[in-house]
XYZ file of C-alpha atoms in Angstrom:
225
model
C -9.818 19.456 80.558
C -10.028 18.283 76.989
C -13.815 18.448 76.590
C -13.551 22.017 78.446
C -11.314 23.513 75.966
C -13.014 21.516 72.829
C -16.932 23.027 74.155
C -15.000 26.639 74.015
C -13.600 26.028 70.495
C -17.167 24.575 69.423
C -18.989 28.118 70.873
C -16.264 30.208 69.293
C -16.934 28.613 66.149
C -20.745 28.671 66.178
C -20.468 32.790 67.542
C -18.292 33.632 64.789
C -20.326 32.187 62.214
C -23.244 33.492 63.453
C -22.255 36.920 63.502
C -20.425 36.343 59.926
C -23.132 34.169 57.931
C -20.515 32.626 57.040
C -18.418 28.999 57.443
C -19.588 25.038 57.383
C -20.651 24.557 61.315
C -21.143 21.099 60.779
C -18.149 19.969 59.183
C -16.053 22.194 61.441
C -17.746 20.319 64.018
C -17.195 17.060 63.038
C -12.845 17.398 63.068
C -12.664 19.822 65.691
C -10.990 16.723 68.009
C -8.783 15.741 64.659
C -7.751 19.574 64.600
C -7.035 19.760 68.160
C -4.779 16.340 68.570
C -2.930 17.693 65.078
C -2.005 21.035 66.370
C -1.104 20.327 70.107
C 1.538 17.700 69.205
C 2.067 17.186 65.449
C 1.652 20.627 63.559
C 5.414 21.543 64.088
C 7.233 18.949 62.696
C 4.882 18.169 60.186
C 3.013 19.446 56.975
C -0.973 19.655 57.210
C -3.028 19.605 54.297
C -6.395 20.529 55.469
C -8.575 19.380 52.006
C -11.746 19.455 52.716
C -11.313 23.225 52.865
C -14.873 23.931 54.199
C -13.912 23.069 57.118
C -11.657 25.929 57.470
C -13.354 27.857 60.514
C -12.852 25.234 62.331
C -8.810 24.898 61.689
C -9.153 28.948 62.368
C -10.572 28.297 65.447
C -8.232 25.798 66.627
C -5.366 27.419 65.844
C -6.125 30.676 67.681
C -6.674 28.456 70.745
C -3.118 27.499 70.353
C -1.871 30.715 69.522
C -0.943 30.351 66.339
C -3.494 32.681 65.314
C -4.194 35.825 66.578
C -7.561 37.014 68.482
C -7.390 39.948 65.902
C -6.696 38.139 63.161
C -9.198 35.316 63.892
C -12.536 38.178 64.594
C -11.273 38.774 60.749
C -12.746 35.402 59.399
C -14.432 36.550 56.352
C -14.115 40.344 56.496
C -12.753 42.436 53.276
C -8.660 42.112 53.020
C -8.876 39.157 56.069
C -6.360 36.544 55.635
C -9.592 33.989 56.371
C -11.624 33.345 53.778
C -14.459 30.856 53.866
C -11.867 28.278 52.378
C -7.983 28.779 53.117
C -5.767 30.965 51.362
C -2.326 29.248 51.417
C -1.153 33.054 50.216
C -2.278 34.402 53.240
C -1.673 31.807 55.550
C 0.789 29.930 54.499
C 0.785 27.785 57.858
C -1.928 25.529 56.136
C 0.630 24.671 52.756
C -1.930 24.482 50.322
C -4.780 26.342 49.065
C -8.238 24.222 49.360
C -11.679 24.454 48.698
C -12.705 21.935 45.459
C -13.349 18.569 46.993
C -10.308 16.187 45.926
C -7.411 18.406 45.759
C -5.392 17.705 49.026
C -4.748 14.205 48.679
C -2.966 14.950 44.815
C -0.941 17.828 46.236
C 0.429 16.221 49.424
C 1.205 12.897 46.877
C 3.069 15.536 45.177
C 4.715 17.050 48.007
C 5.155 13.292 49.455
C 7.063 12.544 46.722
C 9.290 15.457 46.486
C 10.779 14.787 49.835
C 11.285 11.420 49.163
C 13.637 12.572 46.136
C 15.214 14.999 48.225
C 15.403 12.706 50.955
C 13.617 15.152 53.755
C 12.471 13.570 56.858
C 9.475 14.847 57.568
C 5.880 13.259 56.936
C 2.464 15.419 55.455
C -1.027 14.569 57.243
C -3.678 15.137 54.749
C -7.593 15.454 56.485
C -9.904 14.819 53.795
C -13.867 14.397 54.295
C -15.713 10.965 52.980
C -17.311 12.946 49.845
C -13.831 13.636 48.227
C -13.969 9.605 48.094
C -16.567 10.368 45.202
C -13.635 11.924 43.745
C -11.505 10.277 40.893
C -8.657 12.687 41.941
C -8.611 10.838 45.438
C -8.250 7.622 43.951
C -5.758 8.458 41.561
C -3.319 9.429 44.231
C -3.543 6.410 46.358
C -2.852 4.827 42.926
C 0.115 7.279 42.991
C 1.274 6.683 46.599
C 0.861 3.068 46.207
C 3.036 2.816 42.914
C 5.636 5.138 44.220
C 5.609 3.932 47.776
C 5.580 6.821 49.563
C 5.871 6.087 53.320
C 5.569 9.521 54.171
C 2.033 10.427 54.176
C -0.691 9.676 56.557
C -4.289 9.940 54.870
C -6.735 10.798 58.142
C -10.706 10.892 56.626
C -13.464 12.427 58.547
C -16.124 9.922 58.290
C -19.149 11.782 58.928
C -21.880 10.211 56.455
C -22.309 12.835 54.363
C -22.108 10.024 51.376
C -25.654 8.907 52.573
C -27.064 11.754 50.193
C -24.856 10.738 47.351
C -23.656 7.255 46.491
C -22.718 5.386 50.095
C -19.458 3.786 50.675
C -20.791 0.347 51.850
C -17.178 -1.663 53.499
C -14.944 1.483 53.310
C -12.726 -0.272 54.859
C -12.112 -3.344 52.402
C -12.339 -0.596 48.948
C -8.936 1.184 50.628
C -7.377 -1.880 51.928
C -6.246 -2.212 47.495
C -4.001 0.629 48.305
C -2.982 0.072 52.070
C -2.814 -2.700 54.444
C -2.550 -0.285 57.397
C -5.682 0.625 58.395
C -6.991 1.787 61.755
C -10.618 3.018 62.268
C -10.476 4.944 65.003
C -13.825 7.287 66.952
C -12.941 10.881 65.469
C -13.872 12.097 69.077
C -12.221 10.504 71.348
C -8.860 12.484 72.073
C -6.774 9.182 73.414
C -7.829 7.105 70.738
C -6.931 9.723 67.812
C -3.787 10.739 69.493
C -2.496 6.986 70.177
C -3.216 6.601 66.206
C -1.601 9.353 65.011
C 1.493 8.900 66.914
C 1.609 5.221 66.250
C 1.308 5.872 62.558
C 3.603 8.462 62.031
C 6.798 6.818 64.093
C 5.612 3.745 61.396
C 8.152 4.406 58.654
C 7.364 1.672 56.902
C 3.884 1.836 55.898
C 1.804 4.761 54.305
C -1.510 4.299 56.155
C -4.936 5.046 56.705
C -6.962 6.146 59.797
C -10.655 6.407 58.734
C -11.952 8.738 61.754
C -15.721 8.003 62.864
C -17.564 10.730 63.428
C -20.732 13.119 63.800
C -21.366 16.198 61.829
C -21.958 18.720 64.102
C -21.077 17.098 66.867
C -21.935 19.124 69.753
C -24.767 20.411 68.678
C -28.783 18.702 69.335
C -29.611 19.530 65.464
């Protein structure tokens, strides 16, 4: 059923940017499952911070298969006065909490907004997607600095690792740089909808711990080339 409902997301996405010119197929590819597990059971209760922003078609796509987005609304993506840019527009959708687009800016902003509830004592968590290349971001590491020295509990930091650092500087042992910040790791295959599901859950009834679930996966998955 899954992989049914995921292949129609995947063709919706690739039509609409075909007929648009418009939107990052492969990076919208490569979170599509992340998107999907989010939305079906954790979307409500929760803030999302989607920051790697160029991935937006994809979260577009996603929600209009939940109906959170309307078919009208969603043939939009990209047209003058649409709500849907190439990159979201918190303004006009404010479903998505923050505006995005510049690699590195989710993870500051939900520390921010992490931090806020905790001084006003709210009981509700943020899940901030990032991609690997905002890890070439000082921003990035600033705020696990940040969540670290503050102890905020009520984040969960999912990153889409798709590789794309192999044309910049590569993340050899990604696993050992972020275990300075967080002792709660999980590494998890970005596809697989049991696996990212039985992480997310697990890590969000986890009060205790901020933690980390690096996601492996492909860019464009779904696609031959």
């Amino acid at each position: 059923m899954f992989k049914n409902q995921l292949n129609k997301i995947r063709y919706l996405v690739l039509e609409t940017c075909f007929k648009t010119k418009e939107g990052h197929v492969g990076s919208a590819f490569s979170v599509l499952e992340i998107l999907y597990v989010i939305f079906k059971r954790y979307f409500k209760k929760n803030y999302f911070v989607l920051s790697k922003g160029h991935a937006a078609i994809g979260v577009y796509a996603v929600m209009n298969h939940f109906k959170i987005l309307s078919n009208k609304d969603f043939k939009s993506f990209c047209k003058f006065n649409s709500k849907l840019g190439g990159h979201p527009d918190s303004i006009k959708l404010p479903e998505l909490n923050f505006s995005t687009g510049s690699l590195g800016h989710g993870l500051p902003v939900s520390s921010g907004l992490a931090f806020g509830l905790k001084m006003r004592k709210v009981k509700k968590n943020i899940i901030c997607l990032i991609g690997d290349q905002e890890l070439m971001e000082g921003t990035t590491w600033e705020s696990l600095h940040i969540i670290s020295n503050y102890n905020l509990k009520n984040i969960l930091l999912i990153i889409d690792r798709n590789n794309s650092d192999f044309r910049s500087i590569k993340f050899l042992n990604l696993k050992k740089r972020l275990a300075v910040f967080c002792d709660k790791i999980s590494e998890v295959n970005g596809h697989d909808i049991k696996s990212l599901n039985f992480s997310i859950d697990k890590a969000l009834k986890n009060k205790n711990k901020f933690e980390i679930i690096i996601a492996m996966t492909i860019k464009g998955k779904g696609i031959k080339e």
